[in-house]
Amino acid sequence: MIQARDVLDTFSVSFWLPIGALTVALVIKLPSLVKMWRDPMLRAVGGLLLFACAVFVFASPAVIGWTNRVTGVPNIAAPLVYSLLTALCASWLLLIVAWRNGLSDRSASTRRAARWVVLAYAGVVVALWVLFWLADVPVERRQDLDTYYANTPFMREEILLYLLAHTVACSITARLIWNWVRTAGLDAWLRWGLRFLGVGYATNLLFDAAKLTAVTARLTGHDLDWLSTYLAPSAACVSATMVAIGFIIPHGGQYLHERWRIRLAHWHLRPLYLLLRDVGGGAPFTPRATGELRLIRRETYIRDVLLQLARHLDEDLRERSHAAALDLGFEPGRAKALAAAVTIQDGVAARERAPHSDSTASPSGPDTTYLLQEIQAVSRALRHRDHIEAVRSRAAAPGRENARA
């Protein structure tokens, strides 16, 4: 049992992990909070993250001792931490009110629900301070105050009051979030974020169960203090970390997904870019450009060069290659891309054989609409040389020259 307690103790005082995770989530949300502060949902999210960080900062034993020492009042850190935790509970419920009714809902019922939450939990905060001043708690307790004073008049009621307020808010929030997870049509990143939030709030119930069990044991003359001193803070750390991850995932995941999509699109265009580079001289290299700008420049360069190359493209070859690709069993979209790839390769070769023909050739050329719109598909087709050679060989087979797709 002592070894288990040591492990739990080590984990319970490790407040830096949830503080760090919550701070990262707050920083990610900060630009939106500044731009759209009037949005009740964003205000609730900002309050939630801010109060959650404050709870863990002021609940750490070192800060508890500092607070008591600076104020000169033994255990005054207790109502302070309880008040911050109660404010955190209120922010949970306000967030649920905003989520439940939607971003555009400013109805009287929504405002009334939010007002009731604020009034109820503000009343709890006032009651916590009144009960503390009525209680006699002269001995400083940094980690086991809840169980040490569980039988003390007024302090007993204060402890039970903050735990009850926390349990009610956590139960409502966890239930509604898990109901929302099952809603159809949610973005995948949002759904995963909600799952982490659900796990976080469910773990918070373990904090309440551990605290209430330990306090009840004290009231009945038993000793289960380790549940409150070691297990409950550990559960709170896990819960806060899960909640922070739940807020980070939708924004961080979407951001990383978009960055990956842009880089992948840029990489997919590389074969077509390399093929056309000798025709247009290559796009300017800009090492400090953003991923979006590099992708736009590569796309623009490819389309510009294709327009220059249009008069060298053999429409008859494209049609024969398309028919050959279909004969080889490629699906229609893939067949069009392979046919375009064969045609562009042939056009580049034709231009190299007659580099000065651009000024004398007819300004008209084949329709390049497909090439300009589907450069991604054509570029991916260029990565499969064996497929291109198979299509080229079949298109050049005897009898195919006069055939039409």
mmCIF file with all atom_site columns, N, CA, C and O in Angstrom, residues 359-382:
data_model
loop_
_atom_site.group_PDB
_atom_site.id
_atom_site.type_symbol
_atom_site.label_atom_id
_atom_site.label_alt_id
_atom_site.label_comp_id
_atom_site.label_asym_id
_atom_site.label_entity_id
_atom_site.label_seq_id
_atom_site.pdbx_PDB_ins_code
_atom_site.Cartn_x
_atom_site.Cartn_y
_atom_site.Cartn_z
_atom_site.occupancy
_atom_site.B_iso_or_equiv
_atom_site.pdbx_formal_charge
_atom_site.auth_seq_id
_atom_site.auth_comp_id
_atom_site.auth_asym_id
_atom_site.auth_atom_id
_atom_site.pdbx_PDB_model_num
ATOM 1  N N  . SER A 1 359 ? 6.677  30.860 -82.856 1.00 0.00 ? 359 SER A N  1
ATOM 2  C CA . SER A 1 359 ? 6.357  32.148 -83.465 1.00 0.00 ? 359 SER A CA 1
ATOM 3  C C  . SER A 1 359 ? 5.646  31.999 -84.784 1.00 0.00 ? 359 SER A C  1
ATOM 4  O O  . SER A 1 359 ? 4.987  32.923 -85.244 1.00 0.00 ? 359 SER A O  1
ATOM 5  N N  . THR A 1 360 ? 5.765  30.843 -85.449 1.00 0.00 ? 360 THR A N  1
ATOM 6  C CA . THR A 1 360 ? 5.173  30.661 -86.764 1.00 0.00 ? 360 THR A CA 1
ATOM 7  C C  . THR A 1 360 ? 3.970  29.746 -86.736 1.00 0.00 ? 360 THR A C  1
ATOM 8  O O  . THR A 1 360 ? 3.206  29.722 -87.676 1.00 0.00 ? 360 THR A O  1
ATOM 9  N N  . ALA A 1 361 ? 3.807  28.994 -85.636 1.00 0.00 ? 361 ALA A N  1
ATOM 10 C CA . ALA A 1 361 ? 2.703  28.054 -85.580 1.00 0.00 ? 361 ALA A CA 1
ATOM 11 C C  . ALA A 1 361 ? 1.392  28.791 -85.415 1.00 0.00 ? 361 ALA A C  1
ATOM 12 O O  . ALA A 1 361 ? 1.337  29.948 -85.005 1.00 0.00 ? 361 ALA A O  1
ATOM 13 N N  . SER A 1 362 ? 0.339  28.113 -85.786 1.00 0.00 ? 362 SER A N  1
ATOM 14 C CA . SER A 1 362 ? -0.998 28.691 -85.645 1.00 0.00 ? 362 SER A CA 1
ATOM 15 C C  . SER A 1 362 ? -1.301 28.952 -84.181 1.00 0.00 ? 362 SER A C  1
ATOM 16 O O  . SER A 1 362 ? -0.987 28.146 -83.326 1.00 0.00 ? 362 SER A O  1
ATOM 17 N N  . PRO A 1 363 ? -1.918 30.102 -83.874 1.00 0.00 ? 363 PRO A N  1
ATOM 18 C CA . PRO A 1 363 ? -2.225 30.402 -82.478 1.00 0.00 ? 363 PRO A CA 1
ATOM 19 C C  . PRO A 1 363 ? -3.274 29.483 -81.900 1.00 0.00 ? 363 PRO A C  1
ATOM 20 O O  . PRO A 1 363 ? -3.395 29.382 -80.691 1.00 0.00 ? 363 PRO A O  1
ATOM 21 N N  . SER A 1 364 ? -4.057 28.861 -82.757 1.00 0.00 ? 364 SER A N  1
ATOM 22 C CA . SER A 1 364 ? -5.081 27.953 -82.245 1.00 0.00 ? 364 SER A CA 1
ATOM 23 C C  . SER A 1 364 ? -4.473 26.595 -81.937 1.00 0.00 ? 364 SER A C  1
ATOM 24 O O  . SER A 1 364 ? -3.456 26.212 -82.488 1.00 0.00 ? 364 SER A O  1
ATOM 25 N N  . GLY A 1 365 ? -5.107 25.846 -81.067 1.00 0.00 ? 365 GLY A N  1
ATOM 26 C CA . GLY A 1 365 ? -4.634 24.530 -80.699 1.00 0.00 ? 365 GLY A CA 1
ATOM 27 C C  . GLY A 1 365 ? -5.782 23.714 -80.142 1.00 0.00 ? 365 GLY A C  1
ATOM 28 O O  . GLY A 1 365 ? -6.924 24.164 -80.097 1.00 0.00 ? 365 GLY A O  1
ATOM 29 N N  . PRO A 1 366 ? -5.502 22.511 -79.701 1.00 0.00 ? 366 PRO A N  1
ATOM 30 C CA . PRO A 1 366 ? -6.546 21.661 -79.141 1.00 0.00 ? 366 PRO A CA 1
ATOM 31 C C  . PRO A 1 366 ? -7.089 22.253 -77.838 1.00 0.00 ? 366 PRO A C  1
ATOM 32 O O  . PRO A 1 366 ? -6.469 23.098 -77.202 1.00 0.00 ? 366 PRO A O  1
ATOM 33 N N  . ASP A 1 367 ? -8.252 21.773 -77.454 1.00 0.00 ? 367 ASP A N  1
ATOM 34 C CA . ASP A 1 367 ? -8.882 22.212 -76.209 1.00 0.00 ? 367 ASP A CA 1
ATOM 35 C C  . ASP A 1 367 ? -8.065 21.701 -75.019 1.00 0.00 ? 367 ASP A C  1
ATOM 36 O O  . ASP A 1 367 ? -7.875 20.500 -74.852 1.00 0.00 ? 367 ASP A O  1
ATOM 37 N N  . THR A 1 368 ? -7.573 22.642 -74.220 1.00 0.00 ? 368 THR A N  1
ATOM 38 C CA . THR A 1 368 ? -6.736 22.279 -73.078 1.00 0.00 ? 368 THR A CA 1
ATOM 39 C C  . THR A 1 368 ? -7.485 22.383 -71.754 1.00 0.00 ? 368 THR A C  1
ATOM 40 O O  . THR A 1 368 ? -6.859 22.399 -70.688 1.00 0.00 ? 368 THR A O  1
ATOM 41 N N  . THR A 1 369 ? -8.811 22.448 -71.820 1.00 0.00 ? 369 THR A N  1
ATOM 42 C CA . THR A 1 369 ? -9.591 22.624 -70.590 1.00 0.00 ? 369 THR A CA 1
ATOM 43 C C  . THR A 1 369 ? -9.313 21.505 -69.597 1.00 0.00 ? 369 THR A C  1
ATOM 44 O O  . THR A 1 369 ? -9.085 21.750 -68.405 1.00 0.00 ? 369 THR A O  1
ATOM 45 N N  . TYR A 1 370 ? -9.330 20.265 -70.091 1.00 0.00 ? 370 TYR A N  1
ATOM 46 C CA . TYR A 1 370 ? -9.110 19.137 -69.187 1.00 0.00 ? 370 TYR A CA 1
ATOM 47 C C  . TYR A 1 370 ? -7.717 19.198 -68.564 1.00 0.00 ? 370 TYR A C  1
ATOM 48 O O  . TYR A 1 370 ? -7.546 19.010 -67.357 1.00 0.00 ? 370 TYR A O  1
ATOM 49 N N  . LEU A 1 371 ? -6.714 19.514 -69.393 1.00 0.00 ? 371 LEU A N  1
ATOM 50 C CA . LEU A 1 371 ? -5.344 19.565 -68.895 1.00 0.00 ? 371 LEU A CA 1
ATOM 51 C C  . LEU A 1 371 ? -5.194 20.620 -67.806 1.00 0.00 ? 371 LEU A C  1
ATOM 52 O O  . LEU A 1 371 ? -4.540 20.397 -66.785 1.00 0.00 ? 371 LEU A O  1
ATOM 53 N N  . LEU A 1 372 ? -5.805 21.777 -68.008 1.00 0.00 ? 372 LEU A N  1
ATOM 54 C CA . LEU A 1 372 ? -5.665 22.857 -67.050 1.00 0.00 ? 372 LEU A CA 1
ATOM 55 C C  . LEU A 1 372 ? -6.406 22.566 -65.747 1.00 0.00 ? 372 LEU A C  1
ATOM 56 O O  . LEU A 1 372 ? -5.984 23.009 -64.678 1.00 0.00 ? 372 LEU A O  1
ATOM 57 N N  . GLN A 1 373 ? -7.490 21.825 -65.832 1.00 0.00 ? 373 GLN A N  1
ATOM 58 C CA . GLN A 1 373 ? -8.288 21.543 -64.639 1.00 0.00 ? 373 GLN A CA 1
ATOM 59 C C  . GLN A 1 373 ? -7.787 20.330 -63.871 1.00 0.00 ? 373 GLN A C  1
ATOM 60 O O  . GLN A 1 373 ? -7.948 20.266 -62.647 1.00 0.00 ? 373 GLN A O  1
ATOM 61 N N  . GLU A 1 374 ? -7.201 19.358 -64.561 1.00 0.00 ? 374 GLU A N  1
ATOM 62 C CA . GLU A 1 374 ? -6.832 18.078 -63.931 1.00 0.00 ? 374 GLU A CA 1
ATOM 63 C C  . GLU A 1 374 ? -5.326 17.858 -63.900 1.00 0.00 ? 374 GLU A C  1
ATOM 64 O O  . GLU A 1 374 ? -4.834 16.762 -64.168 1.00 0.00 ? 374 GLU A O  1
ATOM 65 N N  . ILE A 1 375 ? -4.576 18.908 -63.592 1.00 0.00 ? 375 ILE A N  1
ATOM 66 C CA . ILE A 1 375 ? -3.126 18.763 -63.584 1.00 0.00 ? 375 ILE A CA 1
ATOM 67 C C  . ILE A 1 375 ? -2.661 17.793 -62.489 1.00 0.00 ? 375 ILE A C  1
ATOM 68 O O  . ILE A 1 375 ? -1.636 17.127 -62.647 1.00 0.00 ? 375 ILE A O  1
ATOM 69 N N  . GLN A 1 376 ? -3.397 17.691 -61.386 1.00 0.00 ? 376 GLN A N  1
ATOM 70 C CA . GLN A 1 376 ? -3.038 16.746 -60.338 1.00 0.00 ? 376 GLN A CA 1
ATOM 71 C C  . GLN A 1 376 ? -3.122 15.307 -60.857 1.00 0.00 ? 376 GLN A C  1
ATOM 72 O O  . GLN A 1 376 ? -2.206 14.504 -60.657 1.00 0.00 ? 376 GLN A O  1
ATOM 73 N N  . ALA A 1 377 ? -4.229 14.970 -61.520 1.00 0.00 ? 377 ALA A N  1
ATOM 74 C CA . ALA A 1 377 ? -4.415 13.612 -62.026 1.00 0.00 ? 377 ALA A CA 1
ATOM 75 C C  . ALA A 1 377 ? -3.373 13.280 -63.091 1.00 0.00 ? 377 ALA A C  1
ATOM 76 O O  . ALA A 1 377 ? -2.820 12.170 -63.121 1.00 0.00 ? 377 ALA A O  1
ATOM 77 N N  . VAL A 1 378 ? -3.078 14.241 -63.970 1.00 0.00 ? 378 VAL A N  1
ATOM 78 C CA . VAL A 1 378 ? -2.085 14.012 -65.030 1.00 0.00 ? 378 VAL A CA 1
ATOM 79 C C  . VAL A 1 378 ? -0.701 13.820 -64.417 1.00 0.00 ? 378 VAL A C  1
ATOM 80 O O  . VAL A 1 378 ? 0.065  12.934 -64.825 1.00 0.00 ? 378 VAL A O  1
ATOM 81 N N  . SER A 1 379 ? -0.358 14.627 -63.430 1.00 0.00 ? 379 SER A N  1
ATOM 82 C CA . SER A 1 379 ? 0.951  14.516 -62.801 1.00 0.00 ? 379 SER A CA 1
ATOM 83 C C  . SER A 1 379 ? 1.111  13.174 -62.095 1.00 0.00 ? 379 SER A C  1
ATOM 84 O O  . SER A 1 379 ? 2.182  12.554 -62.156 1.00 0.00 ? 379 SER A O  1
ATOM 85 N N  . ARG A 1 380 ? 0.047  12.716 -61.424 1.00 0.00 ? 380 ARG A N  1
ATOM 86 C CA . ARG A 1 380 ? 0.123  11.400 -60.768 1.00 0.00 ? 380 ARG A CA 1
ATOM 87 C C  . ARG A 1 380 ? 0.276  10.284 -61.796 1.00 0.00 ? 380 ARG A C  1
ATOM 88 O O  . ARG A 1 380 ? 0.956  9.287  -61.551 1.00 0.00 ? 380 ARG A O  1
ATOM 89 N N  . ALA A 1 381 ? -0.347 10.454 -62.952 1.00 0.00 ? 381 ALA A N  1
ATOM 90 C CA . ALA A 1 381 ? -0.208 9.447  -64.002 1.00 0.00 ? 381 ALA A CA 1
ATOM 91 C C  . ALA A 1 381 ? 1.231  9.349  -64.507 1.00 0.00 ? 381 ALA A C  1
ATOM 92 O O  . ALA A 1 381 ? 1.703  8.263  -64.876 1.00 0.00 ? 381 ALA A O  1
ATOM 93 N N  . LEU A 1 382 ? 1.949  10.464 -64.507 1.00 0.00 ? 382 LEU A N  1
ATOM 94 C CA . LEU A 1 382 ? 3.333  10.471 -64.977 1.00 0.00 ? 382 LEU A CA 1
ATOM 95 C C  . LEU A 1 382 ? 4.262  9.653  -64.081 1.00 0.00 ? 382 LEU A C  1
ATOM 96 O O  . LEU A 1 382 ? 5.370  9.302  -64.494 1.00 0.00 ? 382 LEU A O  1
#
